[in-house]
Coordinates of C-alpha atoms in Angstrom, one line a residue:
X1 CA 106.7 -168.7 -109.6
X2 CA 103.7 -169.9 -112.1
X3 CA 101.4 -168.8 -109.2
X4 CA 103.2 -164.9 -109.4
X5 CA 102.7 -165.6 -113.5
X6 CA 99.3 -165.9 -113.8
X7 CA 98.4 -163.5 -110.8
X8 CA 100.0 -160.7 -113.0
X9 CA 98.4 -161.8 -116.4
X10 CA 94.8 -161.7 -114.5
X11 CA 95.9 -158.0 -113.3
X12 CA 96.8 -156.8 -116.7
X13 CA 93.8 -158.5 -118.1
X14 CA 91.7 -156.6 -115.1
X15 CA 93.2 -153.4 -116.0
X16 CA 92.7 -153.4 -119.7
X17 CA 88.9 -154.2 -119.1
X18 CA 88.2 -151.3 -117.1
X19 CA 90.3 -149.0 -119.5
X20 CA 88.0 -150.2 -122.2
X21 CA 84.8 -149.7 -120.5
X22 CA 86.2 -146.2 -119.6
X23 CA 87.0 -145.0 -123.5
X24 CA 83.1 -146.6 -124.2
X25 CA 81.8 -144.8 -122.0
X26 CA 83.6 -142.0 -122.7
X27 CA 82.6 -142.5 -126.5
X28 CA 78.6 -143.2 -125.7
X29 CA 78.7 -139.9 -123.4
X30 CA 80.5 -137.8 -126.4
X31 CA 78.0 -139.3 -129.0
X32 CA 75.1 -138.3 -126.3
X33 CA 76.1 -135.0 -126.0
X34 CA 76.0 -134.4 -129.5
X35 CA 72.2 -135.5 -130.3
X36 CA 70.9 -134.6 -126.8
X37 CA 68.1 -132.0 -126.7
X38 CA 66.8 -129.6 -124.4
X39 CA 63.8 -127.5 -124.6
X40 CA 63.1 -124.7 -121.6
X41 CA 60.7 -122.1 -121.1
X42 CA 60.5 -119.2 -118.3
X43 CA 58.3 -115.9 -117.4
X44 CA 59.4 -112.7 -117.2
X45 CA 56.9 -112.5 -114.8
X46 CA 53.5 -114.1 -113.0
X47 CA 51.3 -111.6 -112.0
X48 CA 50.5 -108.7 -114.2
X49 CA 47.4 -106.0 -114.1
X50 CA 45.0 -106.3 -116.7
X51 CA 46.5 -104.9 -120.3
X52 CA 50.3 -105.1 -119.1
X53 CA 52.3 -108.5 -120.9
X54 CA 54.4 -111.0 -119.8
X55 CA 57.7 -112.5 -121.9
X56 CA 57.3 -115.9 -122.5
X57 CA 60.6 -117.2 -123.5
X58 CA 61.1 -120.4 -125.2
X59 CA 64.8 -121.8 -125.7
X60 CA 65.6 -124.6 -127.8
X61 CA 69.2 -126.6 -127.6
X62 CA 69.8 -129.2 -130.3
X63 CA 72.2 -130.3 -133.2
X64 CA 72.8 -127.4 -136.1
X65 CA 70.8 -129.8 -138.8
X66 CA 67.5 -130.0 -136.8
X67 CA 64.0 -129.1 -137.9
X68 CA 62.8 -126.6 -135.1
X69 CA 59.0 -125.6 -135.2
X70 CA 57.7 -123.1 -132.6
X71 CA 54.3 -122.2 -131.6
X72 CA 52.2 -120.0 -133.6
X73 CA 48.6 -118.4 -133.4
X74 CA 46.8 -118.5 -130.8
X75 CA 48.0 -120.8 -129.2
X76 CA 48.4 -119.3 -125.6
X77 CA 44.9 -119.2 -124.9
X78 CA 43.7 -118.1 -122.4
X79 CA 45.8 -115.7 -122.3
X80 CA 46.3 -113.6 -125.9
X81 CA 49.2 -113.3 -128.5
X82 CA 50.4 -109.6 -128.9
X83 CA 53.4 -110.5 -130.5
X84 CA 56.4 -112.4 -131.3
X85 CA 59.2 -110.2 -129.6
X86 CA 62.1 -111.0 -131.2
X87 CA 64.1 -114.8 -132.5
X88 CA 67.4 -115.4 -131.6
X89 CA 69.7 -117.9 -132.9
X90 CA 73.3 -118.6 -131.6
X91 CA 75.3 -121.1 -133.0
X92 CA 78.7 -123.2 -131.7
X93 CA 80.3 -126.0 -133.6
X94 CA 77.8 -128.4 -134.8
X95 CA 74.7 -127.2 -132.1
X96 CA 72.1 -124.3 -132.2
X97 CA 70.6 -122.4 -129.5
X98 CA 67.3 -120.9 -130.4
X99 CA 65.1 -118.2 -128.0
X100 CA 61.9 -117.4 -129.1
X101 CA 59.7 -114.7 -127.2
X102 CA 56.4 -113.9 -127.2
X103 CA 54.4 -110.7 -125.2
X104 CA 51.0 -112.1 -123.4
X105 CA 48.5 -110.1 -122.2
X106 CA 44.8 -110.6 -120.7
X107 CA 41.9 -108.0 -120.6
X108 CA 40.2 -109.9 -117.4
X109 CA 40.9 -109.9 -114.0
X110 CA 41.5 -113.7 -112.4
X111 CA 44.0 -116.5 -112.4
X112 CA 44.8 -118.4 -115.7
X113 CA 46.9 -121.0 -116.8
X114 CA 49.4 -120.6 -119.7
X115 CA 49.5 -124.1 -121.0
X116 CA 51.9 -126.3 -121.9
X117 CA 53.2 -125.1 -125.4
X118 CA 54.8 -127.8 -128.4
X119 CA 58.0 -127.8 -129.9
X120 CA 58.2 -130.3 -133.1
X121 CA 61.7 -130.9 -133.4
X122 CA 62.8 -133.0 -136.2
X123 CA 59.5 -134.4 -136.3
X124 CA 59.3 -135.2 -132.4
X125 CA 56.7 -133.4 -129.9
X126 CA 58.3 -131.5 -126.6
X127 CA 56.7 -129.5 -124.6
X128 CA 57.2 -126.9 -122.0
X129 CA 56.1 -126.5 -118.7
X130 CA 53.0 -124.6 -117.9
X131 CA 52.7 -121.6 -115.9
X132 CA 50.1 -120.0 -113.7
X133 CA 49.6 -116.0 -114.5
X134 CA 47.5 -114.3 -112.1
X135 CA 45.8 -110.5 -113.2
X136 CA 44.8 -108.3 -110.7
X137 CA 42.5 -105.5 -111.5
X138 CA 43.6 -101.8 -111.5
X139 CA 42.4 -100.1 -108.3
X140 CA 40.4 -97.1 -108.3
X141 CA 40.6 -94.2 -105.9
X142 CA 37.3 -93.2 -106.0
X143 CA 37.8 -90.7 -102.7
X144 CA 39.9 -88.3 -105.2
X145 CA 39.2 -88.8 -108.2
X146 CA 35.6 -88.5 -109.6
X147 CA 33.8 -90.5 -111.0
X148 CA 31.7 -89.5 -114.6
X149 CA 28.9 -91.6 -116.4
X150 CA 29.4 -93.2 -119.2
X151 CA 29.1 -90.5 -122.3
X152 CA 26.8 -91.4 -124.8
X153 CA 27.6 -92.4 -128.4
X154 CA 28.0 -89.6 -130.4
X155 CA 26.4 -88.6 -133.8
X156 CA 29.7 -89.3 -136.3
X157 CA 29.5 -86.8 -139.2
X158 CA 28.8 -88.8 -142.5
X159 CA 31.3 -88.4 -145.2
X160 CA 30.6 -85.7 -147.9
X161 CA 32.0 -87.7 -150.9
X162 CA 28.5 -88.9 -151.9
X163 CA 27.0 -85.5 -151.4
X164 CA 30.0 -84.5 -153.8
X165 CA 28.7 -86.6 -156.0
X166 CA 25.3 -85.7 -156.3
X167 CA 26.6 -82.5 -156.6
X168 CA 28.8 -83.0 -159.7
X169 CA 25.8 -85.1 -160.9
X170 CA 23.5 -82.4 -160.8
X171 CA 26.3 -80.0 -162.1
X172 CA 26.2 -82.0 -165.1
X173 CA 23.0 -82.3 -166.1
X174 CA 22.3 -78.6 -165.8
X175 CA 25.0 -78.1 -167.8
X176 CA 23.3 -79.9 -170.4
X177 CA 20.2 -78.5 -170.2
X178 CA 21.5 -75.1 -170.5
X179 CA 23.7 -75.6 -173.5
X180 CA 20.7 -77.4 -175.1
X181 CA 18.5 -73.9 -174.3
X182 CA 21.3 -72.6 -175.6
X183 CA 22.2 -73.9 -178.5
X184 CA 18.2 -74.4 -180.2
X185 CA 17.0 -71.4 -178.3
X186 CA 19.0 -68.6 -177.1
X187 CA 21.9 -68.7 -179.7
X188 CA 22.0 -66.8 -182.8
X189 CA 22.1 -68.8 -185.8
X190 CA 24.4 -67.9 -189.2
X191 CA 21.2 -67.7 -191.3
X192 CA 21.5 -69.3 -194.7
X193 CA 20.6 -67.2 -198.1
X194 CA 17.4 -69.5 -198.4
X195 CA 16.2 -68.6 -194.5
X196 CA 17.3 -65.0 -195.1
X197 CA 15.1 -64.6 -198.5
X198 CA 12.0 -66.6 -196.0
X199 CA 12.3 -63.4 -193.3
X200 CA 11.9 -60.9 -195.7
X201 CA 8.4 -59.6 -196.2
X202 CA 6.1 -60.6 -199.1
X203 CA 6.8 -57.8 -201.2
X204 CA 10.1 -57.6 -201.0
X205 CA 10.9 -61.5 -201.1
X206 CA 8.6 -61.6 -204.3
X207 CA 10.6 -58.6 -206.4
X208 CA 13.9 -60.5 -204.9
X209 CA 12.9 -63.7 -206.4
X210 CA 11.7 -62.1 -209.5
X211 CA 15.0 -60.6 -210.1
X212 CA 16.8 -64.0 -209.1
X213 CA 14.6 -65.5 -211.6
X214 CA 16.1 -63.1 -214.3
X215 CA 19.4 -64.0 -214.1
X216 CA 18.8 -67.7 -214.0
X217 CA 19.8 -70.4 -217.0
X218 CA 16.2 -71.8 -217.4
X219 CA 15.5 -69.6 -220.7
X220 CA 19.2 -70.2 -222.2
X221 CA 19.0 -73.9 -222.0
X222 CA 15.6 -73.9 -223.1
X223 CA 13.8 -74.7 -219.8
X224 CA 10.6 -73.1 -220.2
X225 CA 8.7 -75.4 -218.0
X226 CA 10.6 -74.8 -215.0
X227 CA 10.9 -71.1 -216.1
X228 CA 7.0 -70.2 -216.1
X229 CA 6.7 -73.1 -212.7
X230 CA 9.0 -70.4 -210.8
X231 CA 7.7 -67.3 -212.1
X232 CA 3.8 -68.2 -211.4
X233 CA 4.7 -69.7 -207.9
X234 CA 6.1 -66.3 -207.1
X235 CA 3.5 -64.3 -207.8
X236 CA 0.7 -67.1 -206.4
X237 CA 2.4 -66.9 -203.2
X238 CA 2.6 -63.0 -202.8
X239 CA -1.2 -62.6 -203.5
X240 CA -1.8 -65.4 -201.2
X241 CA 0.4 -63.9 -198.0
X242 CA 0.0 -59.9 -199.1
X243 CA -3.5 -60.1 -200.9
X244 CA -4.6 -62.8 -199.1
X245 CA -6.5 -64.9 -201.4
X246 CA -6.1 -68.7 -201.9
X247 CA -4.1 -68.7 -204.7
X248 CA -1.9 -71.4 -204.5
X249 CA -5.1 -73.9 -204.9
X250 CA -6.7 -71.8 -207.4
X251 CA -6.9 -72.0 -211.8
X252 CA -5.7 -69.6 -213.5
X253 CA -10.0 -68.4 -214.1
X254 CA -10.6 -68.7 -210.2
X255 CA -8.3 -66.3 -209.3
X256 CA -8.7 -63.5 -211.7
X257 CA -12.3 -64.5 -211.1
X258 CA -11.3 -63.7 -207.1
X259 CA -9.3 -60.5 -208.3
X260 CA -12.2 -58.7 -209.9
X261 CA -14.4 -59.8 -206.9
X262 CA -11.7 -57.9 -204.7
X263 CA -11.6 -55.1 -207.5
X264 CA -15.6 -54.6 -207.9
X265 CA -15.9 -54.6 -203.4
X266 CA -13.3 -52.0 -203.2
X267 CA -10.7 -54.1 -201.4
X268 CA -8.0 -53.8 -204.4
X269 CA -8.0 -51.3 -206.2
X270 CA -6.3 -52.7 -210.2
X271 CA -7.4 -51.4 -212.8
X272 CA -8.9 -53.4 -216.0
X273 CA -5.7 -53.8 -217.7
X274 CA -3.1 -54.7 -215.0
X275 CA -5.9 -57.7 -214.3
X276 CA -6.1 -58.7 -218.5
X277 CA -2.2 -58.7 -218.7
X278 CA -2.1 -61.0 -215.5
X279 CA -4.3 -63.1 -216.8
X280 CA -2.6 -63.5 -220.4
X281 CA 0.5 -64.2 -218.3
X282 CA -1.2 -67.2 -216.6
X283 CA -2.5 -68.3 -219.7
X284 CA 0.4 -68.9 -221.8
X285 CA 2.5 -70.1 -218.1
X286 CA -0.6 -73.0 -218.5
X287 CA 0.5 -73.4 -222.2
X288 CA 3.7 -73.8 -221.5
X289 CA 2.9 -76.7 -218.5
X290 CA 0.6 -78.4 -219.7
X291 CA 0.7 -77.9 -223.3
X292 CA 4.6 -78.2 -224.0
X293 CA 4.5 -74.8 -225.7
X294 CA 7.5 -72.6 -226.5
X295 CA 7.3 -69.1 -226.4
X296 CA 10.0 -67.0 -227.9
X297 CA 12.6 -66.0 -225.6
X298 CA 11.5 -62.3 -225.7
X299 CA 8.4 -63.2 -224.9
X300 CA 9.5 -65.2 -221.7
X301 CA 11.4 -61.9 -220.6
X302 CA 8.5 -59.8 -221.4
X303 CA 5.9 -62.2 -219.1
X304 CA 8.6 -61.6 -216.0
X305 CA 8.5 -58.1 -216.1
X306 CA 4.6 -57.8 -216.8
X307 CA 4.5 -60.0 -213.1
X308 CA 7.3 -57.8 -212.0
X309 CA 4.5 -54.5 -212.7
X310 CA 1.6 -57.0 -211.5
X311 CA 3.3 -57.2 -208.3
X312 CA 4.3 -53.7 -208.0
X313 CA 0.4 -52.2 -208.9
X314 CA -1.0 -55.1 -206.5
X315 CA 1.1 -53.6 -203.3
X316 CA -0.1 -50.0 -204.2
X317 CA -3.7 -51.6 -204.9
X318 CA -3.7 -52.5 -201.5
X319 CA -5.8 -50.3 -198.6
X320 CA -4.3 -48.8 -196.1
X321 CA -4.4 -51.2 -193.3
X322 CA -7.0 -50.1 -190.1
X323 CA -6.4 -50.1 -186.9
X324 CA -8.4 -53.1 -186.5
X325 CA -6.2 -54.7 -189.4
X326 CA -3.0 -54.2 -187.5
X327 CA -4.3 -55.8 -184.4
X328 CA -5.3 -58.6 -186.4
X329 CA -2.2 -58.9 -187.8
X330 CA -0.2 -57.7 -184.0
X331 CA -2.2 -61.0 -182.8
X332 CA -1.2 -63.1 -186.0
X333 CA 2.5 -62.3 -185.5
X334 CA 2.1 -63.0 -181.6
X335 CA 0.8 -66.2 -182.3
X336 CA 3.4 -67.0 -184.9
X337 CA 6.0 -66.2 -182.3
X338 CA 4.0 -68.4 -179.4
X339 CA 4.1 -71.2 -182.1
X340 CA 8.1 -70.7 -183.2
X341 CA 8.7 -70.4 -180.0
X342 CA 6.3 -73.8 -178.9
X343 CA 8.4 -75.4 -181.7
X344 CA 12.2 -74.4 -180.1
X345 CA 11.0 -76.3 -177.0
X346 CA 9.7 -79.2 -178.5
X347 CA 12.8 -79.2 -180.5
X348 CA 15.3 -79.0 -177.2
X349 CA 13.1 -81.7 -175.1
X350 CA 13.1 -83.9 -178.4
X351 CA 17.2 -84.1 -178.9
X352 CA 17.1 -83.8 -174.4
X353 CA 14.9 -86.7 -175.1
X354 CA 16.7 -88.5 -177.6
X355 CA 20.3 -88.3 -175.5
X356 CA 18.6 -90.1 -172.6
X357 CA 17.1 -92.6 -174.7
X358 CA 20.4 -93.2 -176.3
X359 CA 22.3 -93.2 -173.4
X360 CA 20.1 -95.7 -171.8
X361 CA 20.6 -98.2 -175.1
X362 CA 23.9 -98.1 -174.5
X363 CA 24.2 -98.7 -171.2
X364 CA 21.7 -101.3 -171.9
X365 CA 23.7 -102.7 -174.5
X366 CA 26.9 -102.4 -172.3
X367 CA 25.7 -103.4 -169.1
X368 CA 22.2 -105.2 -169.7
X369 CA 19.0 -104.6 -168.6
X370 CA 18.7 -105.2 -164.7
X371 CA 22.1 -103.5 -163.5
X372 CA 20.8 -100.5 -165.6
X373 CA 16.9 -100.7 -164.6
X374 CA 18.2 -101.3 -160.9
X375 CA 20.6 -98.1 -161.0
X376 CA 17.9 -95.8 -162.3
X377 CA 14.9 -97.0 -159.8
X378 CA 17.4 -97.8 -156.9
X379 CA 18.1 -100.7 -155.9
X380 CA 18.8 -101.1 -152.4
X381 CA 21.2 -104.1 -152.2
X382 CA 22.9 -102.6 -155.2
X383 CA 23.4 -99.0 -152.9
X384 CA 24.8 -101.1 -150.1
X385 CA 27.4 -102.8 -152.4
X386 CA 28.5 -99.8 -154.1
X387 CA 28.5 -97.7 -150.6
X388 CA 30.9 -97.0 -148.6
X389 CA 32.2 -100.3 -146.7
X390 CA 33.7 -100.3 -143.5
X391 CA 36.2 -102.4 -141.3
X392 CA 36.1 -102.7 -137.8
X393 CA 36.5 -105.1 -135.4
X394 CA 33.0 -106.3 -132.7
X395 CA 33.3 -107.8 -129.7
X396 CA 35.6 -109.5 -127.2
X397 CA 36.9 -112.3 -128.4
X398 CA 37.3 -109.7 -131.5
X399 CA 35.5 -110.2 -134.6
X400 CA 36.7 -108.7 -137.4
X401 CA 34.9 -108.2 -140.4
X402 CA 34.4 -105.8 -143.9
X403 CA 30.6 -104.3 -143.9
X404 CA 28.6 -102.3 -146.1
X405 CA 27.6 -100.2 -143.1
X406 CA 28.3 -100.2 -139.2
X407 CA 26.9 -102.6 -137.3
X408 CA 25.4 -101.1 -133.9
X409 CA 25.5 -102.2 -130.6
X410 CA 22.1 -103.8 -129.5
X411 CA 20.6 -103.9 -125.9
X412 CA 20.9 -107.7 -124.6
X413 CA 19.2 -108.9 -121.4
X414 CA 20.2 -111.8 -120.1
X415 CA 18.1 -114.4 -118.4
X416 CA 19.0 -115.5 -114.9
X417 CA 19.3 -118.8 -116.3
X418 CA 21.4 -118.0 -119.0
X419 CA 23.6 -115.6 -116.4
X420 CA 24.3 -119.1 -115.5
X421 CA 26.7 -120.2 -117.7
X422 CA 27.4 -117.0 -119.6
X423 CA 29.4 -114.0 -118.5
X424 CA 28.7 -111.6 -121.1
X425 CA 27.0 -111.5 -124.6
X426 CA 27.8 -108.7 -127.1
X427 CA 25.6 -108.5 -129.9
X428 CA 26.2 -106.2 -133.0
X429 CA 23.7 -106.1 -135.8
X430 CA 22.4 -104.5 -139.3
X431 CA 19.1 -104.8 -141.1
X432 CA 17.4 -103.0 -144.3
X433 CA 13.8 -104.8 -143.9
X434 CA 12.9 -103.6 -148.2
X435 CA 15.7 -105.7 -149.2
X436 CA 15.5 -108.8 -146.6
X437 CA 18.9 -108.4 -145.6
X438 CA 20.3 -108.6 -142.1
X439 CA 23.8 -109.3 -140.6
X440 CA 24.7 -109.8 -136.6
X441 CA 27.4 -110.2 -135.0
X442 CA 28.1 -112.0 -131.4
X443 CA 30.9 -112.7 -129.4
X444 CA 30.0 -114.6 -125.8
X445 CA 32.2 -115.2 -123.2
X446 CA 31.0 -118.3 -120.7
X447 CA 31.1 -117.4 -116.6
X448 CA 33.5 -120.7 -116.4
X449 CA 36.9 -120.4 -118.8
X450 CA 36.9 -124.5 -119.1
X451 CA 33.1 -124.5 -120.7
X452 CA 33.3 -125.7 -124.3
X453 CA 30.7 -124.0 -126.9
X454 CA 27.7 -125.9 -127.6
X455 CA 27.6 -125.3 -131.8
X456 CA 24.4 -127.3 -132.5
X457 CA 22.0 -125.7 -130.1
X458 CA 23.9 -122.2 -130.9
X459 CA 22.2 -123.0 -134.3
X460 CA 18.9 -124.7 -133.7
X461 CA 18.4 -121.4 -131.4
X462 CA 18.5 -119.0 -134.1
X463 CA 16.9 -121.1 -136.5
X464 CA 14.1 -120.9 -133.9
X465 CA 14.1 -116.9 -134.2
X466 CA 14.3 -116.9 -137.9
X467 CA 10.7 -119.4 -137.4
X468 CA 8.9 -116.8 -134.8
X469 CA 9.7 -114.0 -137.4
X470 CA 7.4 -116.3 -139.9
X471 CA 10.5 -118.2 -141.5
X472 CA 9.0 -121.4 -143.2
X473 CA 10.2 -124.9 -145.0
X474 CA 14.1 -123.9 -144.0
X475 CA 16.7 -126.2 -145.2
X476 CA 20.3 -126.8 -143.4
X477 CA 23.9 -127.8 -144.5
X478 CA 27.2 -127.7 -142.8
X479 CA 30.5 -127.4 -143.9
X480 CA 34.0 -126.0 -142.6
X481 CA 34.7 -122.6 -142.5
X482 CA 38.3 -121.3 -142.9
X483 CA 39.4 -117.7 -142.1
X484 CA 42.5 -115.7 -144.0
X485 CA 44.8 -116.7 -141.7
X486 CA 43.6 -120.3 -141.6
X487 CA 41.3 -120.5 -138.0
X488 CA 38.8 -122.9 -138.6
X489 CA 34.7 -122.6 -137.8
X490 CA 31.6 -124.1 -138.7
X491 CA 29.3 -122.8 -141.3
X492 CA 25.7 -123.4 -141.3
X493 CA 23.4 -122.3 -144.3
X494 CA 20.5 -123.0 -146.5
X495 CA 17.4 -121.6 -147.6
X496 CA 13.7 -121.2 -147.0
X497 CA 10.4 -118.9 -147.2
X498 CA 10.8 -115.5 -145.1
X499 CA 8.6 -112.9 -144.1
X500 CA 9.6 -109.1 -145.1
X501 CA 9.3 -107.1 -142.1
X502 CA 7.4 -104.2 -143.9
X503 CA 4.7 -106.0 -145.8
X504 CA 4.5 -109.7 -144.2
X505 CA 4.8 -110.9 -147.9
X506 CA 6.8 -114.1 -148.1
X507 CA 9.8 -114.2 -150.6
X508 CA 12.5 -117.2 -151.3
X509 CA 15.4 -116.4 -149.1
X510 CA 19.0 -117.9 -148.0
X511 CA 20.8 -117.7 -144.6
X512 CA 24.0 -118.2 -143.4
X513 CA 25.2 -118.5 -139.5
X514 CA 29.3 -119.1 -139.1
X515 CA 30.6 -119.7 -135.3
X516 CA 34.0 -120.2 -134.1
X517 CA 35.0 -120.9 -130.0
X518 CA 37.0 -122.6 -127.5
X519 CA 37.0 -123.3 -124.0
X520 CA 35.2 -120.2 -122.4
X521 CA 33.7 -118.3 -125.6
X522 CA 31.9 -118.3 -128.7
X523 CA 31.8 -116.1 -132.0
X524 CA 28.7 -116.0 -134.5
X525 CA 28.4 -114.2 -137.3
X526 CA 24.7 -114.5 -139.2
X527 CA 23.4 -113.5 -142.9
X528 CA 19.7 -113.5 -144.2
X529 CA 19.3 -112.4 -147.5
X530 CA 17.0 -113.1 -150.6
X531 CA 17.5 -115.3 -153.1
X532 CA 18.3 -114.5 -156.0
X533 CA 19.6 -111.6 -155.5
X534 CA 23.1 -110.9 -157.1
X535 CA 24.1 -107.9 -155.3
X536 CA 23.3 -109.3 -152.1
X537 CA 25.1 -112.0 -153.1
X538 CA 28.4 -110.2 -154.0
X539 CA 27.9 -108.9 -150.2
X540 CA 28.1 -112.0 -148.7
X541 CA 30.8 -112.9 -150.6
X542 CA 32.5 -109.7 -149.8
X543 CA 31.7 -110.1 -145.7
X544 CA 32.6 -113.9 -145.5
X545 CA 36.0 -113.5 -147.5
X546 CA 36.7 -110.6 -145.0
X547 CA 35.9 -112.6 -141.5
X548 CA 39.1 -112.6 -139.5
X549 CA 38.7 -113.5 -135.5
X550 CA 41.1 -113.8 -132.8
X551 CA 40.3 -117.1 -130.4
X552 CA 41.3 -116.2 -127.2
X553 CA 38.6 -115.3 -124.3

C-alpha cells in the first residue's frame, strides 16, 4: 500500500514537471516571437538588356518601436540607383512590416553582382543576400536596317540676349549724343533781352541803347558817373564795330585825332561841327570820371542827344560799301559762323566729356577702381564670370558640374599599355590661354570592375603635364572634398610659377585637381588659374560648390 503511495506521488510530481516546462517554453517561444527579426530581399528579375531596371525589394519584419534604416545613395554599385520606387509600411499589433523598392539599371553589357546591402535596425547591422544580374546587349539587325555614321556635332546657335544688349547699349548712347546735338546745337533757344539787343546790328543796337539810357534812373538819383560811363561806351563801341576804328583803347584826343584822319582821306565824310560837339561831349564825360564833376541835369540830357545825332551823321558819313567790302565782310561773317559754330561743338563734347568723367567717379566711388578699370578695358575672367553659365553633366560615371562655358569633348588616344587596365577615358576641357585659366573634366572606367583607383599617381601624372607646359616651384596640399549631397573625394591644390600659352611669360598661379572613384572608375575635375585674381576666384568658387557626381561605373 505505501509502495502504491509513493508510486502515485512520483507520477504527479512527473506530470507537473513536464506541464511546467511546457507553459516555459510556451512563454520563451511567445516572448521570441515578439522581438524576432527578419530581413529579406528578392529581384524582380536577373537578366535585363542594357538601360531596362530591375526591382530590388527589401522587406523588413520587426517590433512597431524599432529604428529601421535602409540603404541610400549609391550604394548598389555596380549597378546604378534610378530610384526609390515606392515605401510601404503595414502594421499588426505591436510589429511592422516594411518594403522598400528600388529600380536598378546598368549602361554596360556583362555580368555584375548586386552586393549584399545593410539594414541598421535598432542600432544592429543585417544584411541581405546578394544577387547576380546579368545584361545582355541589344541585338542589331544590320541585314534590314541600315546602318548611318555617326553625325557630326552641330554648330548650336548662340543666344541673342548679349547681342540685345549691346544693342540697347548702343541705343543709349546715341540717344545721348543726339539730344546733346540737340539741345547745344540744333535747338532753338528762347533768347534773352540782353542776347537779343547783341544780334542786332551796330546801328541799330547803339540808338536802342541810347534810348534805354534815356529812360534810366542814373540822372534822378544823381549818378552821373555811371551815366556818362554808359553813354560813352555806346558810342565807343559803334565807331569801333561800324566805323571801325579802335576806340574802345583810345583818349578822348586819339580818337577825334583818328576821326579827322578818316574825315581829311575821304573815308567819313563829318563835317567840322558834328566832330567839335563830339569831342565837347567826351570832354565833360572825362570831367565827370575822373574829375567828379556835376553837370546840370539839362546838360546831361542835352550830351545824350548830341551822341544820339553823332551816331546818326556817322552812319550817313559812312561810304557806300564796294564790292570788295562786302566780300570782306561775306568772309568775316563766314568765319564768325565757322567759329560759333567750332564753339557749339566744343561746347557738346565738353558737357559729352564731363558726363563720362562723372559717371566714371561715381562708379569709381561706388565700385572702386579695378572692377571699374576691368569693365571698361575687358577683363577676361571678369566676362567669363558675368557670362552666361551652363550646367551639364560629362562623362560616364557622370560628372556634373556649373561652367562659365561648355566644356568640349577632346580626342584621347590611348596607349596599348594603358588599354591595359583602362576601358575607356572621356576627357572634357576649357582653356582661355590670356587669362591662364583652364578647367578639364575626366571620367575613366578601368577594363576590370574590381580595380580600385590609384589617386596619388592620378595626381603626380598631371602635376607632370602642368611641368612639361613650363610649370615651376609647385607646391601640394590635400584635404577632403565633399559634394552637395555629401560624396566624398580628395582635393589636391596649391600654387606655383606657370607659363601663359601666348607669350611664354611666367605669372604666379594656383591649381586645383579633385578626384572621386571606386572599384572600376575614376572622376577628376582640374582648375589652373592665376593668382590673384578675384574673378577667377569667384569661378572656382562657383564650379567647386556646383560639383555633383554619381559613383557608380
Amino acid at each position: 500500500m505505501e509502495n502504491n503511495r509513493i508510486k502515485m506521488t512520483s507520477f504527479f510530481k512527473d506530470i507537473a514537471f513536464k506541464i511546467s516546462l511546457v507553459l516555459l517554453l510556451l512563454q520563451y517561444g511567445l516572448g521570441f516571437s515578439q522581438t524576432a527579426i527578419s530581413v529579406t530581399s528578392e529581384v524582380d528579375t536577373t537578366s535585363i538588356k542594357i538601360g531596362e531596371q530591375i526591382r530590388f525589394k527589401i522587406q523588413v519584419e520587426a517590433d512597431s518601436t524599432a529604428q529601421i534604416v535602409f540603404p541610400e545613395g549609391q550604394t548598389f554599385s555596380p549597378l546604378e540607383m534610378v530610384e526609390v520606387i515606392m515605401t510601404d509600411t503595414v502594421r499588426k499589433l505591436d510589429r511592422i512590416t516594411l518594403q522598400k523598392i528600388y529600380a536598378l539599371t546598368q549602361f554596360d553589357s556583362g555580368s555584375y553582382t548586386l552586393p549584399r546591402q545593410q539594414v541598421v535596425i535598432n542600432g544592429q547591422n543585417f544584411f541581405t543576400d546578394s544577387v547576380k544580374i546579368a545584361v545582355a546587349t541589344i541585338p542589331v539587325d544590320t541585314l534590314s536596317q541600315k546602318m548611318y555614321d555617326i553625325k557630326p556635332f552641330l554648330e548650336v546657335e548662340k543666344s541673342n540676349i548679349d547681342l540685345w544688349k549691346n544693342a540697347l547699349w548702343i541705343f543709349l548712347s546715341f540717344a545721348v549724343i543726339g539730344m546733346l546735338v540737340y539741345w547745344f546745337l540744333i535747338r532753338k533757344k528762347n533768347l534773352s533781352e540782353e542776347e537779343k539787343v547783341a544780334l542786332l546790328p551796330p546801328y541799330d543796337r547803339a540808338l536802342l541803347e541810347l534810348k534805354r539810357l534815356e529812360n534810366s534812373k542814373y540822372i534822378i538819383q544823381d549818378e552821373y558817373k555811371q551815366y556818362y560811363s554808359e553813354l560813352t561806351d555806346i558810342v565807343r563801341s559803334y565807331l569801333e564795330e561800324d566805323v571801325h576804328v579802335s576806340a574802345l583803347e583810345s583818349t578822348t584826343d586819339q580818337l577825334i585825332e583818328k576821326l579827322e584822319l578818316l574825315k581829311d582821306a575821304g573815308e567819313l565824310k563829318l563835317d567840322d561841327e558834328t566832330i567839335d560837339q563830339f569831342k565837347k561831349v567826351l570832354q565833360t564825360a572825362d570831367l565827370v570820371k575822373f574829375a567828379k564833376s556835376k553837370p546840370e541835369t539839362s546838360v546831361a540830357e542835352q550830351d545824350r542827344k548830341a551822341i544820339e545825332q553823332i551816331v546818326i551823321k556817322t552812319k550817313e558819313a559812312l561810304p557806300e560799301p564796294d564790292e570788295e567790302d562786302l566780300l570782306l565782310d561775306e568772309e568775316y561773317q563766314e568765319v564768325l559762323s565757322r567759329k560759333k559754330q567750332k564753339k557749339k561743338w566744343t561746347m557738346a563734347a565738353a558737357v559729352s566729356i564731363g558726363i563720362l568723367f562723372l559717371t566714371t567717379i561715381v562708379s569709381i566711388g561706388y565700385y572702386g577702381w579695378k572692377p571699374v578699370k576691368d569693365t571698361l578695358l575687358g577683363h577676361p575672367t571678369k566676362i567669363l564670370l558675368e557670362g552666361d553659365w551652363l550646367n551639364s553633366t560629362y562623362g560616364y560615371p557622370p560628372v556634373n558640374l556649373e561652367t562659365p562655358s561648355v566644356l568640349l569633348r577632346q580626342d584621347i588616344k590611348l596607349t596599348p599599355e594603358v588599354k591595359a587596365t583602362v576601358k575607356e577615358a572621356q576627357v572634357f576641357t576649357f582653356s582661355d590661354p590670356d587669362a591662364l585659366f583652364y578647367i578639364g573634366v575626366s571620367s575613366t572606367t578601368f577594363s576590370s570592375q574590381e580595380t580600385e583607383p590609384d589617386f596619388q599617381n592620378s595626381v603626380e601624372q598631371v602635376l607632370k603635364s602642368f611641368e612639361a607646359k613650363g610649370a615651376k616651384n609647385i607646391t601640394t596640399k590635400q584635404e577632403e572634398f565633399k559634394t552637395i549631397s555629401g560624396t566624398l573625394g580628395l582635393k589636391i591644390y596649391g600654387s606655383g610659377k606657370f607659363t601663359l600659352p601666348q607669350s611664354n611669360e611666367e605669372v604666379n598661379g594656383k591649381y586645383a585637381i579633385i578626384i572621386f572613384g571606386g572599384k572600376g572608375f575614376q572622376q577628376q575635375i582640374i582648375i589652373n588659374w592665376m593668382e590673384d585674381d578675384g574673378y577667377a576666384e569667384n569661378i572656382v568658387n562657383r564650379i567647386t560648390n556646383s560639383i555633383e557626381v554619381k559613383t557608380g561605373a
